[in-house]
Tab-separated table of C-alpha atoms in Angstrom:
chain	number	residue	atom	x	y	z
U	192	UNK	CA	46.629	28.558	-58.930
U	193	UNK	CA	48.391	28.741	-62.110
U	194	UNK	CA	47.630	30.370	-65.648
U	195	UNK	CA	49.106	30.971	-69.225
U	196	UNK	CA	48.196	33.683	-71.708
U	197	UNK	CA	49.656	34.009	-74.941
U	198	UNK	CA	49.579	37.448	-77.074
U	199	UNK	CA	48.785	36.905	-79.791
U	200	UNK	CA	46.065	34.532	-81.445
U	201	UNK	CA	47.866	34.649	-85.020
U	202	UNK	CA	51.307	35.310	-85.891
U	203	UNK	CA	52.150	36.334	-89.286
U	204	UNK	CA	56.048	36.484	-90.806
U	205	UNK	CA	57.884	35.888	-93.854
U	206	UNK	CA	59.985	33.072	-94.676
U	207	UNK	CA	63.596	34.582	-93.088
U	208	UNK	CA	62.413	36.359	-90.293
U	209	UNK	CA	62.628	35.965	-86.865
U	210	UNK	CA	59.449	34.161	-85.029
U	211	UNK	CA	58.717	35.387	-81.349
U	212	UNK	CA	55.547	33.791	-79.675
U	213	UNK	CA	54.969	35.530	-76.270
U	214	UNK	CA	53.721	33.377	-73.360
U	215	UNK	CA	53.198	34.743	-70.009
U	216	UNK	CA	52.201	32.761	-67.162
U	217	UNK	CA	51.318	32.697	-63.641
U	218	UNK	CA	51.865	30.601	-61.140
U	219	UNK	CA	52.312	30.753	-56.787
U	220	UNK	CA	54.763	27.952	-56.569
U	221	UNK	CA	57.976	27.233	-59.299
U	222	UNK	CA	56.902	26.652	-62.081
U	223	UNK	CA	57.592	23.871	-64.891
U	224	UNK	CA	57.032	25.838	-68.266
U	225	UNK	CA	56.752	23.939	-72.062
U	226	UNK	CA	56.359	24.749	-75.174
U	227	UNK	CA	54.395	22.204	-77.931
U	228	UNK	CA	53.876	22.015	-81.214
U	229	UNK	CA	50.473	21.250	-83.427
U	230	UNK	CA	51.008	20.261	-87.069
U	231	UNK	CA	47.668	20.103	-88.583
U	232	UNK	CA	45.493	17.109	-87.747
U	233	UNK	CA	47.870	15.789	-85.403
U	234	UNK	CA	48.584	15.844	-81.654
U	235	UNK	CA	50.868	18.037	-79.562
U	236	UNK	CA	54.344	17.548	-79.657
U	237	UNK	CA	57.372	19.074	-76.986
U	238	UNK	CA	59.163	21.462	-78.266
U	239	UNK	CA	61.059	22.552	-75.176
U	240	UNK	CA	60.446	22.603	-71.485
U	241	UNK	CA	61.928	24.585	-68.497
U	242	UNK	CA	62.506	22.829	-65.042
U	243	UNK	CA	64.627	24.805	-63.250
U	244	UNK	CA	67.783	24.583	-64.974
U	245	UNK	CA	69.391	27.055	-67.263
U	246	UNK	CA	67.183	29.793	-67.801
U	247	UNK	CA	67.413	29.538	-71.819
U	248	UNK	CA	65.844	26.454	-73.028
U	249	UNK	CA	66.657	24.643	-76.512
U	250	UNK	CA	64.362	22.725	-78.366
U	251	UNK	CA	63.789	21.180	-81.692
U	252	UNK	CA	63.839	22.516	-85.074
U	253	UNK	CA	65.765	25.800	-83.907
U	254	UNK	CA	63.109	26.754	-81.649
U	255	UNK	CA	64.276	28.262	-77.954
U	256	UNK	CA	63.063	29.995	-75.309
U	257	UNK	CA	63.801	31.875	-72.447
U	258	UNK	CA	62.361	31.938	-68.928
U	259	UNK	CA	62.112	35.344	-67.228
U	260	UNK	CA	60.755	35.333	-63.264
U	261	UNK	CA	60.812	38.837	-62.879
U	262	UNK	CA	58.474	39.242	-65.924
U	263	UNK	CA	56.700	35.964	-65.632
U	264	UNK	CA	57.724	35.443	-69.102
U	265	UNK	CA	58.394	32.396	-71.055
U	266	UNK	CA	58.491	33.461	-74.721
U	267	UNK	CA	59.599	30.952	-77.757
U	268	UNK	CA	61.600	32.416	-80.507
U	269	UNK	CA	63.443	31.575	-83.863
U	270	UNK	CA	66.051	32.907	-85.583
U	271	UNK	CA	65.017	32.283	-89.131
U	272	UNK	CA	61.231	31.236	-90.065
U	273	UNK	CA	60.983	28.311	-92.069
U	274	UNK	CA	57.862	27.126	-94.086
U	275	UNK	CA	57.624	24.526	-91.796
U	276	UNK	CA	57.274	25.849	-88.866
U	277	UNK	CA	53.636	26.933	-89.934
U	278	UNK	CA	51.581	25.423	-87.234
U	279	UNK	CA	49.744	26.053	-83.936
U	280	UNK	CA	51.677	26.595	-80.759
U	281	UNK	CA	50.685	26.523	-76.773
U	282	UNK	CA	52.442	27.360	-73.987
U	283	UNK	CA	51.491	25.444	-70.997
U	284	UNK	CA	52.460	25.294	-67.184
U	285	UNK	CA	52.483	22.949	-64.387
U	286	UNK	CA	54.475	22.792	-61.260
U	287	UNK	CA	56.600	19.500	-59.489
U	288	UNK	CA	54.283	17.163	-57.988
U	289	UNK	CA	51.095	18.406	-59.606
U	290	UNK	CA	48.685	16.813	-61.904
U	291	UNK	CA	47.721	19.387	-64.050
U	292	UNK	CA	49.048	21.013	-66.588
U	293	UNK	CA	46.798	24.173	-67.705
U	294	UNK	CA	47.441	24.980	-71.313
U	295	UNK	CA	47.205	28.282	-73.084
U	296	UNK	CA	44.345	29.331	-75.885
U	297	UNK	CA	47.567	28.860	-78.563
U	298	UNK	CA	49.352	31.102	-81.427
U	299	UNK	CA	48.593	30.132	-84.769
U	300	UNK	CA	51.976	30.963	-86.772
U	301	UNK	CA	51.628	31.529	-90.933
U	302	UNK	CA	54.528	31.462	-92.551
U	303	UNK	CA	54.936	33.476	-95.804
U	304	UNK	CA	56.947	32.871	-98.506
Z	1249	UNK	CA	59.395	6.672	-79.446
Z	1250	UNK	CA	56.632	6.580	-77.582
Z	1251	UNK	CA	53.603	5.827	-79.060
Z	1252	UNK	CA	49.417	6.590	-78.053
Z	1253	UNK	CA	46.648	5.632	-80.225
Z	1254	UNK	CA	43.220	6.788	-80.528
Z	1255	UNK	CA	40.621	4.446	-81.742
Z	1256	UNK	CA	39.541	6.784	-84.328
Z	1257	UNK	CA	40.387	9.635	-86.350
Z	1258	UNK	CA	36.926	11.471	-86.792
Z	1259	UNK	CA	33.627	10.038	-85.358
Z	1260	UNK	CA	29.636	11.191	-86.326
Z	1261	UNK	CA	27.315	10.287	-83.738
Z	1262	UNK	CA	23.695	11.290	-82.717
Z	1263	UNK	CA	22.678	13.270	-80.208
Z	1264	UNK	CA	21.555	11.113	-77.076
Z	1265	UNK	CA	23.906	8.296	-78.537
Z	1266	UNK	CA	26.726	6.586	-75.934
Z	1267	UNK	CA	30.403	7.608	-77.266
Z	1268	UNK	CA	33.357	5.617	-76.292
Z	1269	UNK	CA	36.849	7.339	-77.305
Z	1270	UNK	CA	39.424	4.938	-76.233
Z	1271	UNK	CA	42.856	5.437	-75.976
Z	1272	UNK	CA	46.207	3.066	-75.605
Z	1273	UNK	CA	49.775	3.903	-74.717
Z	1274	UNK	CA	52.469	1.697	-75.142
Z	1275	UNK	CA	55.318	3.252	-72.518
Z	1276	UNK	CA	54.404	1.747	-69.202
Z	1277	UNK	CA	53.194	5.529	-68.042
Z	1278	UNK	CA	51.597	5.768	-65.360
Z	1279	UNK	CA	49.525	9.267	-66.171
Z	1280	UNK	CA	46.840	9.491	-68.432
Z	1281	UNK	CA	44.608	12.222	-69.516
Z	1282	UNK	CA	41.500	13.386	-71.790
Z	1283	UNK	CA	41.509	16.994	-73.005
Z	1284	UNK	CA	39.126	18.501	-75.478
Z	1285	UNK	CA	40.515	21.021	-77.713
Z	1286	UNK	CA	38.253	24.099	-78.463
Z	1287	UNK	CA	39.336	26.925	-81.508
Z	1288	UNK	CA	40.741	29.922	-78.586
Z	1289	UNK	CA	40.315	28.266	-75.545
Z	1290	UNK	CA	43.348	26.339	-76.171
Z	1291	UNK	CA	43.302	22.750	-74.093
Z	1292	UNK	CA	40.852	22.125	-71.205
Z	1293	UNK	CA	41.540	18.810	-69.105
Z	1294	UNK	CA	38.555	16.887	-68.973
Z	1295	UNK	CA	39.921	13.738	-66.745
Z	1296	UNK	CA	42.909	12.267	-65.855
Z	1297	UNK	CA	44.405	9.025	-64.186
Z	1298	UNK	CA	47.372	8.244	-61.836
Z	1299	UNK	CA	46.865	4.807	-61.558
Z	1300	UNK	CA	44.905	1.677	-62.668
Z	1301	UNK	CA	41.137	1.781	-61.691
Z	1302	UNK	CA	42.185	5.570	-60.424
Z	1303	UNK	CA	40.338	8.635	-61.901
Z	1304	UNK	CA	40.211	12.168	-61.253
Z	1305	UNK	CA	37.930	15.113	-62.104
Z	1306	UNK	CA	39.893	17.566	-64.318
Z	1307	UNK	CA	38.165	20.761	-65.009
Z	1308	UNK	CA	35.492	20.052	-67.429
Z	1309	UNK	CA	34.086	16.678	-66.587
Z	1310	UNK	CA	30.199	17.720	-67.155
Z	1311	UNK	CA	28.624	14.800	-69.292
Z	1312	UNK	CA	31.658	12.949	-69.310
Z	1313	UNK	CA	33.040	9.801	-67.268
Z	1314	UNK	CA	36.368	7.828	-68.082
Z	1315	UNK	CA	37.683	4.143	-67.494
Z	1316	UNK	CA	41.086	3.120	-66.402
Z	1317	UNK	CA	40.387	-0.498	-66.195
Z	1318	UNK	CA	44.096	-1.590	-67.529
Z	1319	UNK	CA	47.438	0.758	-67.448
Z	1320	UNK	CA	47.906	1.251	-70.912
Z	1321	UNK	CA	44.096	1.942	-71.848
Z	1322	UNK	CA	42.212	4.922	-70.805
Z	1323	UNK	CA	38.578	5.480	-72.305
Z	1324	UNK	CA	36.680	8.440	-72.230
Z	1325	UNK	CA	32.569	8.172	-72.312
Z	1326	UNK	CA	30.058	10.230	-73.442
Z	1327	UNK	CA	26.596	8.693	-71.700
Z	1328	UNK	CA	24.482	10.993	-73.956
Z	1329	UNK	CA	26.468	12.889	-76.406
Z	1330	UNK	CA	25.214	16.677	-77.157
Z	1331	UNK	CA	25.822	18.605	-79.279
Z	1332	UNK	CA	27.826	21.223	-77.432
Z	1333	UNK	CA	30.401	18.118	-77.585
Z	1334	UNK	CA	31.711	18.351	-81.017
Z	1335	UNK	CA	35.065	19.115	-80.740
Z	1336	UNK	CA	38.579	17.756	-81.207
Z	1337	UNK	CA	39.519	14.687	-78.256
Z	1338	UNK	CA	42.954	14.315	-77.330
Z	1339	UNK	CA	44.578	11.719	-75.041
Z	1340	UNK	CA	47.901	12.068	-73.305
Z	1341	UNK	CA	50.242	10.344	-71.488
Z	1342	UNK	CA	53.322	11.212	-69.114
Z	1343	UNK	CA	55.732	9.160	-66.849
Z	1344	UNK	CA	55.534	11.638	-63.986
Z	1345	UNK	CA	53.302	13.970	-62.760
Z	1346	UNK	CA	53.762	17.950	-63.378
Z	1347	UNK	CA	57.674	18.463	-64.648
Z	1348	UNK	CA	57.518	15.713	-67.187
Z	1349	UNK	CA	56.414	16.033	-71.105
Z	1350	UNK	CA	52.817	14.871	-71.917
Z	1351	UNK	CA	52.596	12.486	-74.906
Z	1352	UNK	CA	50.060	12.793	-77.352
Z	1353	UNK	CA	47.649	10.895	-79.554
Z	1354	UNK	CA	46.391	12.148	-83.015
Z	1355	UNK	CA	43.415	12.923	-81.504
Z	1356	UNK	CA	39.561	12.620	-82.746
Z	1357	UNK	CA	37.372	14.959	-84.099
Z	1358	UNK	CA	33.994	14.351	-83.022
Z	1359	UNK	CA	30.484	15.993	-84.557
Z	1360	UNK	CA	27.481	15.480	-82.850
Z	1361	UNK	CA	24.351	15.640	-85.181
C-alpha cells in the first residue's frame, strides 16, 4: 500500500524567501514520487517527478526537490519565492506498473509581498 | 502540448437528476481517470480506464459509473446526483501506467441543489 502526507495545510512566506513544502510518503515497493501544481480554477500541472534517477529532481519555474529513502522524504523547495508561485501544491505517489496514483490532501502556498 | 477538455466549467443540477461529465484527450493515451477534488482531502480517484470499453473501480466509485466507449473520451455519470456530490471533477490522462505524468483537464465544479 502506498500513502502521502504533507505538513503543512498552508504555507505562508514573503516574496524573497525560500519555499519548502514537506511531503512524506510511504510506500512497500520503489516508489515513483511527483510534485504538481494548482493555479486557481485550473487543473494540475507536473512540476517535477522522481523515477529512480538522480536523487535531486528539477522542475519548472525554479522549483526542485529531493528524494530521501532513509527518511521517506520527498520535499519541494525554492530558492527565492515569487508572487507567482502562490498556488496549491500535492505531492503524489505511485509505483512502476501500477494504476494508481494516491495524491496528498495539498499545501496551499501565499505569497507575501 | 497535450491537451484534455472537460465539457464544462461549472454545472448546477438537482438532486435525483442524471449528470454526465465528459471528458476528451487529444494524445492517443491510453489511461484515463476521474478524480474528485475535496478542500483537505486532497485528490481521491473515483475511476479509471486502461483501455477502450475497459473500466476500473478506483477508490470512491459509490453513486458513480463511467464510459470508455472511444479512446480519447471518458465520461463520468452520476445516475442520481446528491448532494454530498458537489465538488470539483477532474479528468486525467497518462501514456503509461504508474511512473508517467498524469495530464489534466480544467476540471468542473459541480453543486448539487
Amino acid at each position: 500500500a502506498q500513502s502521502v502526507t504533507q505538513l503543512g495545510s498552508h504555507v505562508s512566506v514573503s516574496e524573497g524567501a525560500l519555499v519548502l513544502l514537506r511531503c512524506n510518503y510511504s510506500s512497500s515497493v520503489p516508489p515513483y514520487l511527483f510534485w504538481y501544481v494548482q493555479y486557481p480554477n485550473q487543473g494540475l500541472q507536473l512540476l517535477l517527478k522522481y523515477t529512480s534517477a538522480a536523487t535531486l529532481v528539477k522542475g519548472i519555474n525554479g522549483f526542485e526537490a529531493e528524494f530521501k529513502k532513509s527518511e521517506t522524504s520527498f520535499h519541494l523547495t525554492k530558492p527565492s519565492a515569487h508572487m507567482s508561485d502562490a498556488a496549491e501544491y500535492f505531492c503524489a505517489v505511485s509505483s512502476f506498473g501500477g494504476f494508481k496514483t494516491i495524491f496528498g490532501a495539498g499545501t496551499r502556498l501565499f505569497v507575501k509581498a | 502540448d497535450v491537451k484534455v477538455t472537460q465539457s464544462s466549467r461549472y454545472l448546477v443540477k438537482r438532486t435525483g437528476e442524471k449528470v454526465f461529465l465528459e471528458c476528451v484527450q487529444d494524445m492517443d493515451h491510453e489511461n484515463m481517470f476521474w478524480y474528485r477534488q475535496d478542500p483537505g482531502l486532497g485528490l481521491r480517484l473515483i475511476y479509471f480506464s486502461y483501455d477502450v470499453k475497459m473500466k476500473e473501480k478506483g477508490d470512491i466509485p459509490e453513486g458513480y459509473s463511467v464510459s470508455r466507449e472511444k479512446k480519447e473520451r471518458f465520461s463520468l455519470i452520476l445516475e442520481s446526483a446528491s448532494t454530498n456530490q458537489t465538488s470539483m471533477y477532474l479528468c486525467a490522462s497518462s501514456l503509461v501506467r504508474g511512473q508517467e505524468t498524469q495530464y489534466f483537464g480544467p476540471g468542473t465544479r459541480l453543486l448539487v441543489l
